[in-house]
Coordinates of C-alpha atoms and ligand atoms in Angstrom, one line a residue:
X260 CA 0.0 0.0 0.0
X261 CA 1.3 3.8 -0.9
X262 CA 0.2 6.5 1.4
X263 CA 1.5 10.1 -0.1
X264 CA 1.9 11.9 3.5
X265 CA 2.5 15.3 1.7
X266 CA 0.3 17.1 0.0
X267 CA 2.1 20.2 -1.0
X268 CA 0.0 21.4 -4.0
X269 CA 3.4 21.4 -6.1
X270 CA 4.6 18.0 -5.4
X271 CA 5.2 17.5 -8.7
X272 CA 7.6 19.8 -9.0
X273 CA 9.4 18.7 -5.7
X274 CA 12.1 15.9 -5.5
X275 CA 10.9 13.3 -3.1
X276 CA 12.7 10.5 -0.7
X277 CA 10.7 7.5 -0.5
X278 CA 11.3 5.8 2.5
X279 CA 9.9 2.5 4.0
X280 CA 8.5 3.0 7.9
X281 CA 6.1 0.6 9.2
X282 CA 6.0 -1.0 6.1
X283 CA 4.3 1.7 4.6
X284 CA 5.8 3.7 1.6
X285 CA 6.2 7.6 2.7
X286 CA 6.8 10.2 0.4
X287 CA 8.6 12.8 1.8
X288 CA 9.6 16.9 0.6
X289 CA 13.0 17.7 0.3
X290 CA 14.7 20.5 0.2
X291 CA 15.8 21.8 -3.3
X292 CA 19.1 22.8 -2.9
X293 CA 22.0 22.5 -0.4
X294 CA 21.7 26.7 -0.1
X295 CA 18.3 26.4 0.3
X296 CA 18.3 24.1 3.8
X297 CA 21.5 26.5 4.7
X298 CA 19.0 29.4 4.7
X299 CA 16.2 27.4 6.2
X300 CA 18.8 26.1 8.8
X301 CA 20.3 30.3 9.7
X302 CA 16.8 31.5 9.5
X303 CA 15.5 28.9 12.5
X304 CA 18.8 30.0 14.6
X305 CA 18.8 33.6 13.6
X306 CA 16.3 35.2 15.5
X307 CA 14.7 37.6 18.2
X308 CA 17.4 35.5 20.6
X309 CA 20.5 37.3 18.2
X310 CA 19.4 40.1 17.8
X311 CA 17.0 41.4 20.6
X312 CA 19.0 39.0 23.1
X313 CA 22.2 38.5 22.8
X314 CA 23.3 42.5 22.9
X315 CA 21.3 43.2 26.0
X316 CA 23.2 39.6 27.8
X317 CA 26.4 40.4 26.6
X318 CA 26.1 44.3 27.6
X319 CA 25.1 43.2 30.9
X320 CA 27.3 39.7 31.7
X321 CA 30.5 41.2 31.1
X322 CA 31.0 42.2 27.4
X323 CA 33.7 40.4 25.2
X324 CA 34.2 38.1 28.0
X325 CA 30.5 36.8 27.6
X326 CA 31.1 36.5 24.1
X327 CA 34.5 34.3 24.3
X328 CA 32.6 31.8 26.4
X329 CA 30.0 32.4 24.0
X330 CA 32.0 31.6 21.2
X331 CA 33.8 28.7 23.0
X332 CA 30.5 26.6 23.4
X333 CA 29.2 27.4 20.0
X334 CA 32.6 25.6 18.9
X335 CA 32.0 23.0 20.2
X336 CA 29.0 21.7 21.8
X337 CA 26.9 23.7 19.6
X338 CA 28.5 22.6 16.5
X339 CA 28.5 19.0 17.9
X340 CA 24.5 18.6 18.3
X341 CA 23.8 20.5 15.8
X342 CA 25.4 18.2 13.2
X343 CA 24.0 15.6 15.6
X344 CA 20.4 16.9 14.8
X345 CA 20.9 16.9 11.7
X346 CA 22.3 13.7 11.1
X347 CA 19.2 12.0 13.3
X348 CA 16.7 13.9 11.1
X349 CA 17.9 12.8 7.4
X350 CA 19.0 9.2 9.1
X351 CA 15.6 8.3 10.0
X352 CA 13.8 11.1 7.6
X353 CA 10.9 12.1 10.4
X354 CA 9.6 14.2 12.8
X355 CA 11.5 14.3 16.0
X356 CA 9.3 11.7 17.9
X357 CA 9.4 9.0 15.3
X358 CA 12.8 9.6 15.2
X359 CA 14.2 9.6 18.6
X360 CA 12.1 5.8 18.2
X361 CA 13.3 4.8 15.5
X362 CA 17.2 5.1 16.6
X363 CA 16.7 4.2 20.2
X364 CA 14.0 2.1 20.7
X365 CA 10.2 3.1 22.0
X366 CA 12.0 3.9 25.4
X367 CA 13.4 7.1 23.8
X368 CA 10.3 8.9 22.5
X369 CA 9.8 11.2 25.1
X370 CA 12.9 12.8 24.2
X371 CA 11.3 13.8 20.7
X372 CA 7.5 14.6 22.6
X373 CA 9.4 17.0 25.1
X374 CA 10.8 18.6 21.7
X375 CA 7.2 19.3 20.3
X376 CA 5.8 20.2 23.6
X377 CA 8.9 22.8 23.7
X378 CA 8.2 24.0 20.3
X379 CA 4.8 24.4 21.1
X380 CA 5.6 26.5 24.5
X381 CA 8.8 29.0 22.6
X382 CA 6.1 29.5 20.4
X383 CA 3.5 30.5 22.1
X384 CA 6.0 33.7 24.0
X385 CA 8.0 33.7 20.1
X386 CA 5.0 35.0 18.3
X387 CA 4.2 37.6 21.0
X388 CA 7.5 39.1 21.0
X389 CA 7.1 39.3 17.1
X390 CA 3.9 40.6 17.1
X391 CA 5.7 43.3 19.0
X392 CA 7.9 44.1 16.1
X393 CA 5.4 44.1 13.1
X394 CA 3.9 47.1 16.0
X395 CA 6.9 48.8 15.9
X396 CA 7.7 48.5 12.5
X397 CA 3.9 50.2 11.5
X398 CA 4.4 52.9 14.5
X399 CA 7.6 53.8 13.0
X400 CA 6.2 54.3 9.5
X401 CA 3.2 56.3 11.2
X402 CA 5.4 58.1 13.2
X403 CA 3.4 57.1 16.3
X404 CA 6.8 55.3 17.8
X405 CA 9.2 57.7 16.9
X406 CA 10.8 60.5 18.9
X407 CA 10.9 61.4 22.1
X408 CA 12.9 60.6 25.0
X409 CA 14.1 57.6 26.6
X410 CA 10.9 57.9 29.4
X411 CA 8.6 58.7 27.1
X412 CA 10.1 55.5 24.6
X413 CA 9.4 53.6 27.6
X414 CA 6.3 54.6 28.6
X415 CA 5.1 54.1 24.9
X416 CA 6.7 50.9 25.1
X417 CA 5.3 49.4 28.5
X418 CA 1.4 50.7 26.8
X419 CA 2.1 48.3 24.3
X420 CA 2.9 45.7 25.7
X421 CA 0.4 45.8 28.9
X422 CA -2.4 46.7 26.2
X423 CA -4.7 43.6 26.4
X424 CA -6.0 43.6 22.1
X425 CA -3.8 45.5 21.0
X426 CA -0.6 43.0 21.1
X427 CA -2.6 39.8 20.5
X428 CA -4.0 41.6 17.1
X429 CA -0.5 41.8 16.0
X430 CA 0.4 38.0 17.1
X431 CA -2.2 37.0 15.2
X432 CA -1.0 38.4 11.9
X433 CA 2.4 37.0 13.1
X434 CA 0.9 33.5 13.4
X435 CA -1.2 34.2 10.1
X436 CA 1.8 34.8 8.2
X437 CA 4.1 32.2 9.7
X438 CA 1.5 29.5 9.1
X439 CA 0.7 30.7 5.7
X440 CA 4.6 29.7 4.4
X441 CA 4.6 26.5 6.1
X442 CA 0.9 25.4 4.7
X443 CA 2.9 26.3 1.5
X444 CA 5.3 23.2 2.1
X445 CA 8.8 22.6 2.3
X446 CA 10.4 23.4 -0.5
X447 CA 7.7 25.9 -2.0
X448 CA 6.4 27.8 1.0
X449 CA 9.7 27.6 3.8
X450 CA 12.7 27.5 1.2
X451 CA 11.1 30.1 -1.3
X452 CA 10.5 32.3 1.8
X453 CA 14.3 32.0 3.2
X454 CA 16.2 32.9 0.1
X455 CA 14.9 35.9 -0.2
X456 CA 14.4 36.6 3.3
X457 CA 17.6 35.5 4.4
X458 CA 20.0 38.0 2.2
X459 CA 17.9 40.6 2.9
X460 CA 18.3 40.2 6.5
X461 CA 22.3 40.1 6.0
X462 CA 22.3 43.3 4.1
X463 CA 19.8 45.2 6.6
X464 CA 22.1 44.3 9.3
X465 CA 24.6 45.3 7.4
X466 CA 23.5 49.0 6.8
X467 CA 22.8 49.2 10.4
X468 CA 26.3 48.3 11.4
X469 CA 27.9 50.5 9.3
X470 CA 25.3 53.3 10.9
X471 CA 25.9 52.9 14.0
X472 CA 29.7 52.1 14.6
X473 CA 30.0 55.6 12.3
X474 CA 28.8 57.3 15.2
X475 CA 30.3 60.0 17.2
X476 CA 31.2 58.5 20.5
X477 CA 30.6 54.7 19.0
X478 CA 34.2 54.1 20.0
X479 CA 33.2 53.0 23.6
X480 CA 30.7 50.7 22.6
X481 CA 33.3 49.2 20.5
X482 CA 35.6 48.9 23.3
X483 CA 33.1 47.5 25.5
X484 CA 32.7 44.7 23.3
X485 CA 36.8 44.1 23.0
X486 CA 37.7 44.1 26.2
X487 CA 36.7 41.2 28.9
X488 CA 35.6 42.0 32.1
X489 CA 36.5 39.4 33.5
X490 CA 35.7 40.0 37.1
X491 CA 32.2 40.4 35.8
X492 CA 32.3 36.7 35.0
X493 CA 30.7 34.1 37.4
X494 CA 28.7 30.3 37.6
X495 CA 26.1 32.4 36.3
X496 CA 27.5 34.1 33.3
X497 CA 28.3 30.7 31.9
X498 CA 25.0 29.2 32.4
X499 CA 23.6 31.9 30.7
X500 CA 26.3 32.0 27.6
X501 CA 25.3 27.7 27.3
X502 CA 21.8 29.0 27.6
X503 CA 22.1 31.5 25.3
X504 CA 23.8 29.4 22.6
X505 CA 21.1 26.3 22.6
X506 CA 18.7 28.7 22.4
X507 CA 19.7 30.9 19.7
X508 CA 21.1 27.8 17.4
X509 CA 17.7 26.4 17.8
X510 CA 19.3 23.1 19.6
X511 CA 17.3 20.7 21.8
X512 CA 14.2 20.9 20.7
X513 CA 13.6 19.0 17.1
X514 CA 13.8 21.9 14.9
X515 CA 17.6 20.6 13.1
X516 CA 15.9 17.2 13.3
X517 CA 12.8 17.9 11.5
X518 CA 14.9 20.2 8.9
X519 CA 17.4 17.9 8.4
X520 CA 14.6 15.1 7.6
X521 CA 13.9 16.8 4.8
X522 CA 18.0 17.0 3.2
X523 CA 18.9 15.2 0.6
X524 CA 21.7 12.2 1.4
X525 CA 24.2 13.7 -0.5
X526 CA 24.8 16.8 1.2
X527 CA 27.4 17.6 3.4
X528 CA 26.0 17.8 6.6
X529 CA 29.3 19.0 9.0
X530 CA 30.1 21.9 6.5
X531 CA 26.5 23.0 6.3
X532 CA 26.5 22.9 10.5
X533 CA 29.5 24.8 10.5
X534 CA 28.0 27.5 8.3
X535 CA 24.7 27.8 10.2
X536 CA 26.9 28.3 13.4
X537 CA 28.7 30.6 11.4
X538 CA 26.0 32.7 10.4
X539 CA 24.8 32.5 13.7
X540 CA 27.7 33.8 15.9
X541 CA 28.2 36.6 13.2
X542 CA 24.8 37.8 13.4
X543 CA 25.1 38.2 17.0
X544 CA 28.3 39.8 17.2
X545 CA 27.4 42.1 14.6
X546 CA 23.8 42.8 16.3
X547 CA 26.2 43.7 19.2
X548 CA 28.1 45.9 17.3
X549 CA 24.6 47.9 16.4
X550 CA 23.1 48.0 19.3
X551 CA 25.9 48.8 21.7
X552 CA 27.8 51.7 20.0
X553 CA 24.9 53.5 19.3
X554 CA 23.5 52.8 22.8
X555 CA 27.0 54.4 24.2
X556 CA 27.5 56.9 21.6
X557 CA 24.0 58.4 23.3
X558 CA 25.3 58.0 26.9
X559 CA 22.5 55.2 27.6
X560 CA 23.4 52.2 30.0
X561 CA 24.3 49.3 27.6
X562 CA 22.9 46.5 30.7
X563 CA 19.1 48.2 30.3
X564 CA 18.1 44.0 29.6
X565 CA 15.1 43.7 27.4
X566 CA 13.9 46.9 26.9
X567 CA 17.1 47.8 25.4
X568 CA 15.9 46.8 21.8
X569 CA 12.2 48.5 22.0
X570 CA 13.3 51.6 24.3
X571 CA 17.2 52.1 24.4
X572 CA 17.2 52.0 20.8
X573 CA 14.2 54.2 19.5
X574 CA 15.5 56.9 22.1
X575 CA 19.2 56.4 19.9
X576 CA 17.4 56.5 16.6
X577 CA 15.7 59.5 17.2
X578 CA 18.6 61.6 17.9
X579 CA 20.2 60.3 14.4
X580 CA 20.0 62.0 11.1
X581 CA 17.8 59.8 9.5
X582 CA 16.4 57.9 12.1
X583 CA 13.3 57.1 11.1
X584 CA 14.3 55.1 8.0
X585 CA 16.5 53.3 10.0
X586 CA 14.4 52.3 13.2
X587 CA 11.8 50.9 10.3
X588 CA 14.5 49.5 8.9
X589 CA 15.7 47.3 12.1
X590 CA 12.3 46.4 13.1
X591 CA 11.3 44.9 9.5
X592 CA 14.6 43.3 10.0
X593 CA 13.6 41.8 13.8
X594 CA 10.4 40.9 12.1
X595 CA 12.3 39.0 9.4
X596 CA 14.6 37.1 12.0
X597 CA 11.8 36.3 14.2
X598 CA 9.4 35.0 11.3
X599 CA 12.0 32.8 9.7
X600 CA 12.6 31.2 13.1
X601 CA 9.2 30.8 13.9
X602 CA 8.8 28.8 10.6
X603 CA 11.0 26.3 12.0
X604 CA 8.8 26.5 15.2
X605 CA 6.0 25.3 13.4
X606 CA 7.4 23.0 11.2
X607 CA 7.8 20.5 14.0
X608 CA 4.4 19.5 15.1
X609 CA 3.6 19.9 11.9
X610 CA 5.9 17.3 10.7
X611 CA 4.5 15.3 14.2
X612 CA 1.0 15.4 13.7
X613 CA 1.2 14.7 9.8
X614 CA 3.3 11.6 10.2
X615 CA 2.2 10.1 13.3
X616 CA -1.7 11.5 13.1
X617 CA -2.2 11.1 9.3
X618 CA -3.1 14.9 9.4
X619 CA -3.1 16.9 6.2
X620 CA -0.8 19.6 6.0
X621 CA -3.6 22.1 6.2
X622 CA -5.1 20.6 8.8
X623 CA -1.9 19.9 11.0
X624 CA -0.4 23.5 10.7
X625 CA -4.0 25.2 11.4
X626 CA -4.2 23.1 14.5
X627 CA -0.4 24.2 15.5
X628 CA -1.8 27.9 14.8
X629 CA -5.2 27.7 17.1
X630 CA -3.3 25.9 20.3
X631 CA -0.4 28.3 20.4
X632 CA -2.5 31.7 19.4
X633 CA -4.4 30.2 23.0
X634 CA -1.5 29.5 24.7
X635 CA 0.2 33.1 23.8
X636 CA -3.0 35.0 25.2
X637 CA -2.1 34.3 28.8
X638 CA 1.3 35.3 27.4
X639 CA 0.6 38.8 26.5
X640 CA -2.0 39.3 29.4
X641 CA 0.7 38.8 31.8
X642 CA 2.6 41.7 30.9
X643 CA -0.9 43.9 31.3
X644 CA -4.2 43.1 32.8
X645 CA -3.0 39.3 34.8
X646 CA 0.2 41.0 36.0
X647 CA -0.5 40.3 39.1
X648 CA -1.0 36.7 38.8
X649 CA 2.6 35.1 39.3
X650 CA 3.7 31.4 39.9
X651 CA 7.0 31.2 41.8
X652 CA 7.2 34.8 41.2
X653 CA 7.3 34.8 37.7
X654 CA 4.0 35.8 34.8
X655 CA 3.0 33.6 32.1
X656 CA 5.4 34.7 29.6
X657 CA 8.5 35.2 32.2
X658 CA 7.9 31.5 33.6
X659 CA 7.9 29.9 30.0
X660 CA 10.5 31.6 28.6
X661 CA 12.9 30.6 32.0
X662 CA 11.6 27.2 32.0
X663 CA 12.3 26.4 28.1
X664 CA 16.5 28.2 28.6
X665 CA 17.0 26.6 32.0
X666 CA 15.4 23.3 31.7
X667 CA 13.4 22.1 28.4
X668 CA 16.4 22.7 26.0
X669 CA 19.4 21.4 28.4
X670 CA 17.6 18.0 28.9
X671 CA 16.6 18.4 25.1
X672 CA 20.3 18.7 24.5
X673 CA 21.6 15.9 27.1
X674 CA 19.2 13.5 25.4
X675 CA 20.7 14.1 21.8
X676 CA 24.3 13.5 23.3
X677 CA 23.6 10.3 24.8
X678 CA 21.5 9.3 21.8
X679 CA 24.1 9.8 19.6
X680 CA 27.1 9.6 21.3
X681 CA 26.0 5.7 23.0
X682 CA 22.8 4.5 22.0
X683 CA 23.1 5.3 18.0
X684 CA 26.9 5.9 17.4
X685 CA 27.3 4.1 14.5
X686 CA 24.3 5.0 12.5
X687 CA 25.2 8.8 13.1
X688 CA 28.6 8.5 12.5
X689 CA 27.8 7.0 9.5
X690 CA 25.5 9.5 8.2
X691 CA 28.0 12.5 8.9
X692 CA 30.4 10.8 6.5
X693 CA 27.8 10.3 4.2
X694 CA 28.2 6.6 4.3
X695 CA 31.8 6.4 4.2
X696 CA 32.4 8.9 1.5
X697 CA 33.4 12.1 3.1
X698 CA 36.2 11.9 5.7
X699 CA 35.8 13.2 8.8
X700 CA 39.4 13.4 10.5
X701 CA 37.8 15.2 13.7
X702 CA 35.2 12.4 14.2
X703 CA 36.9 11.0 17.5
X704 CA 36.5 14.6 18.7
X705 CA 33.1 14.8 18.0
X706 CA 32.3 11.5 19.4
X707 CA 33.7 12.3 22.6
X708 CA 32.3 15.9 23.1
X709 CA 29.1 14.4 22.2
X710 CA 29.5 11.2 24.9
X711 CA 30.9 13.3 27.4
X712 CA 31.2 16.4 27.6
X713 CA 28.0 17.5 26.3
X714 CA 26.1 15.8 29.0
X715 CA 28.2 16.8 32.0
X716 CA 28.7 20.6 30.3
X717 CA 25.2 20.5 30.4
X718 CA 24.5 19.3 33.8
X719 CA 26.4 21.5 35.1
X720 CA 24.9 23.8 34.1
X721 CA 21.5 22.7 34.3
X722 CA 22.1 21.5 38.1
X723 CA 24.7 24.2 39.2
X724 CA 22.4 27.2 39.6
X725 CA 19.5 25.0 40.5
X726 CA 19.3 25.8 44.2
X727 CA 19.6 29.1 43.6
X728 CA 16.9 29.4 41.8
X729 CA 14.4 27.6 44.0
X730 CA 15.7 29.1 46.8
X731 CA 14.6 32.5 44.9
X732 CA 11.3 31.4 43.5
X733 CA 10.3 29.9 47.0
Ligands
LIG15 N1 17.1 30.4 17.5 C1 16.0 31.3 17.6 C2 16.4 32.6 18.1 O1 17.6 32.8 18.3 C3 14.9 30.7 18.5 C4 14.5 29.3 18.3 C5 14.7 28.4 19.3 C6 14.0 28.9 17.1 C7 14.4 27.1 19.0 C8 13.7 27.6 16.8 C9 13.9 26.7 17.8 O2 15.7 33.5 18.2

């Protein structure tokens, strides 16, 4: 019996893998070029975590010494599970509970259902955030967000957000649009999307840089991301730079997995890692060097945390010649990173519920849409009109967001390790040399980052601050 699982209206056109699971013939979308899942791949990791992130951690965890450790786990662990992920996605070419099954026995599908559940959960905070920046991008072009000091920035800023229609109204066009790519299909919705997406985002940050570090007065921000501050540095820092890097590389949670089930077997799947964490760490550091310079050029406090995207910079843009252009600029470009990754987002109970459910691809994505648009209104109300409710001291959105960087993504990311590194070795090893026929001189030191020091890394990390942190939510 043949059951065609996708129904992308252009399948046709598409090149397709067929695969035997079950002993059922699946059909299954591909990407269409090597460039095309490289841009799928950035624009999942490139996101609101890069650029609305990253500056305001590294501006407040001690600068360039923040972005060494940074740097030093994205070279390792990060580039370790993420050619892990990979690797288990076009090896067993499903969605990340079938495949966490499929490689290490039924015992192992939680690992894949705490993946969809987190996808589910990041999304339901993700698409408030970008509903926040498709706000700011048509406030700026209005003029209604543009001007003023850094008080009246914030107040304009905190009415937004605390507003109880006004943010979910946005979401929802966030969601609409997300969901409308992804109903598109792989290849013709995601990939299409991407490569034009992608390149622009590049060259908007791009633009931006230049701006800014052409600043009078940007020399300190400059300097500020140069020199370490090492006595800034503690257990903490380093928590939050592993943190930081799992989330922003889109690790432990299924989205690499379900991308890479749909790459072709020929494609190189280390150097395509390497330039996704490329892309990654560049974006970052150069999101750094726009947001900081500029934020010092204007005497502002470079460790003003998350209102340092929506307030800090506003209040720099509107004392620059041309400012206007270039605040709508930056937020279309924060729109395009967070869209991009949100389509990954989705993509993974999609690709859950079509395989294991039998759902269409219509169907699957629209139910995605209607659980998470619920799940994001308790979201947005607790910046506003539930404030007050809190559960171990933290709102709706606050509590998510902590519980998917501290928890959700580190076990996420210990159960890839062990997966690969013990229980499914040989098959993974064998897939990043493409059977044999790429060498891979460094795979020793892959397999042992990935059998041990991934997991302890990780538990340390995940355990060390642990006390702490119930002793200040009790
Ligand atoms: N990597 C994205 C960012 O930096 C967030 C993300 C996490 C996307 C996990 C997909 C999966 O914003």
């Amino acid at each position: 019996m043949r059951i065609y699982i996708s129904n992308s209206k252009s399948e046709s056109e598409n090149t397709f893998n067929s695969h035997n699971l079950d002993g059922l013939t699946m059909q299954r979308e591909q990407w269409g070029s090597r460039f095309g899942f490289i841009m799928a791949a950035a624009g999942s990791a490139v996101g609101l975590g890069n650029v609305w992130k990253f500056p305001y951690l590294a501006g407040s965890e001690g600068g360039s010494a923040f972005l060494i450790i940074y740097i030093a786990f994205m070279a390792t662990i990060g580039i370790g599970l993420m050619m892990a992920e990979i690797a288990i996605g076009r090896s067993s070419q499903l969605n990340p509970v079938g495949a966490f099954r499929k490689l290490g026995g039924a015992a192992w599908s939680w690992a894949g259902g705490l993946g969809v559940l987190t996808a589910i959960i990041i999304l339901s905070y993700y698409s408030v955030i970008g509903g926040w920046t498709i706000a700011y991008f048509v406030d700026t072009i209005t003029g209604a967000t543009f001007g003023g000091s850094a008080e009246s920035l914030g107040s304009q800023f905190g009415a937004l957000v605390s507003d109880t229609t006004r943010p979910l109204i946005y979401d929802i066009i966030f969601l609409g649009l997300t969901l409308a790519v992804v109903i598109a299909g792989v290849s013709a919705g995601i990939e299409k999307a991407v490569k034009v997406l992608m390149p622009l985002l590049f060259l908007m940050l791009i633009v931006l840089v230049a701006r800014s570090v052409t600043l009078d007065g940007a020399s300190a921000g400059i300097d500020f991301l140069m020199k370490p501050k090492w006595a800034e540095v503690d257990m903490g820092t380093v928590s939050a730079a592993l943190g930081q890097a799992f989330f922003s590389l889109s690790l432990g949670m299924g989205a690499l997995i379900t991308y890479g089930s749909y790459l072709d077997k020929k494609t190189n799947i280390r150097s395509s890692a390497a330039w996704v964490c490329f892309l990654d760490t560049f974006v970052a550091v150069l999101a750094g060097f726009l947001v900081l310079p500029a934020v010092f050029a204007f005497g502002f406090d470079p460790s003003a945390g998350p209102g340092l995207t929506f307030i800090t910079l506003p209040a720099v843009f509107s004392d620059m010649w041309g400012g206007q252009l270039f605040q709508a600029f930056f937020f279309f470009m924060l729109f395009v990173a967070a869209i991009t990754s949100s389509i990954s987002l989705v993509s993974i109970p999609v690709s859950y519920f079509t395989e294991q459910f039998r759902m269409s691809r219509v169907g699957a994505t629209l139910t995605v849409g209607v659980i998470v648009f619920l799940l994001s209104i308790p979201c947005s109300l607790s910046l506003g009109i539930w404030s007050g409710h809190t559960l171990f001291g933290y709102g709706v959105l606050d509590l998510l967001s902590n519980t998917v960087d501290w928890y959700l993504l580190p076990i996420g990311g210990v159960a890839v390790s062990v997966l690969v590194g013990w229980v499914a070795y040989d098959k993974i090893a064998a897939e990043l040399t493409n059977q044999g026929e790429l060498p891979f001189p460094m795979l020793i030191v892959w397999k042992w980052i990935m059998r041990v020091v991934a997991p302890v890394a990780i538990a340390w990390v995940l355990i060390g601050p642990l006390w702490e942190r119930l002793a200040a939510a009790a």
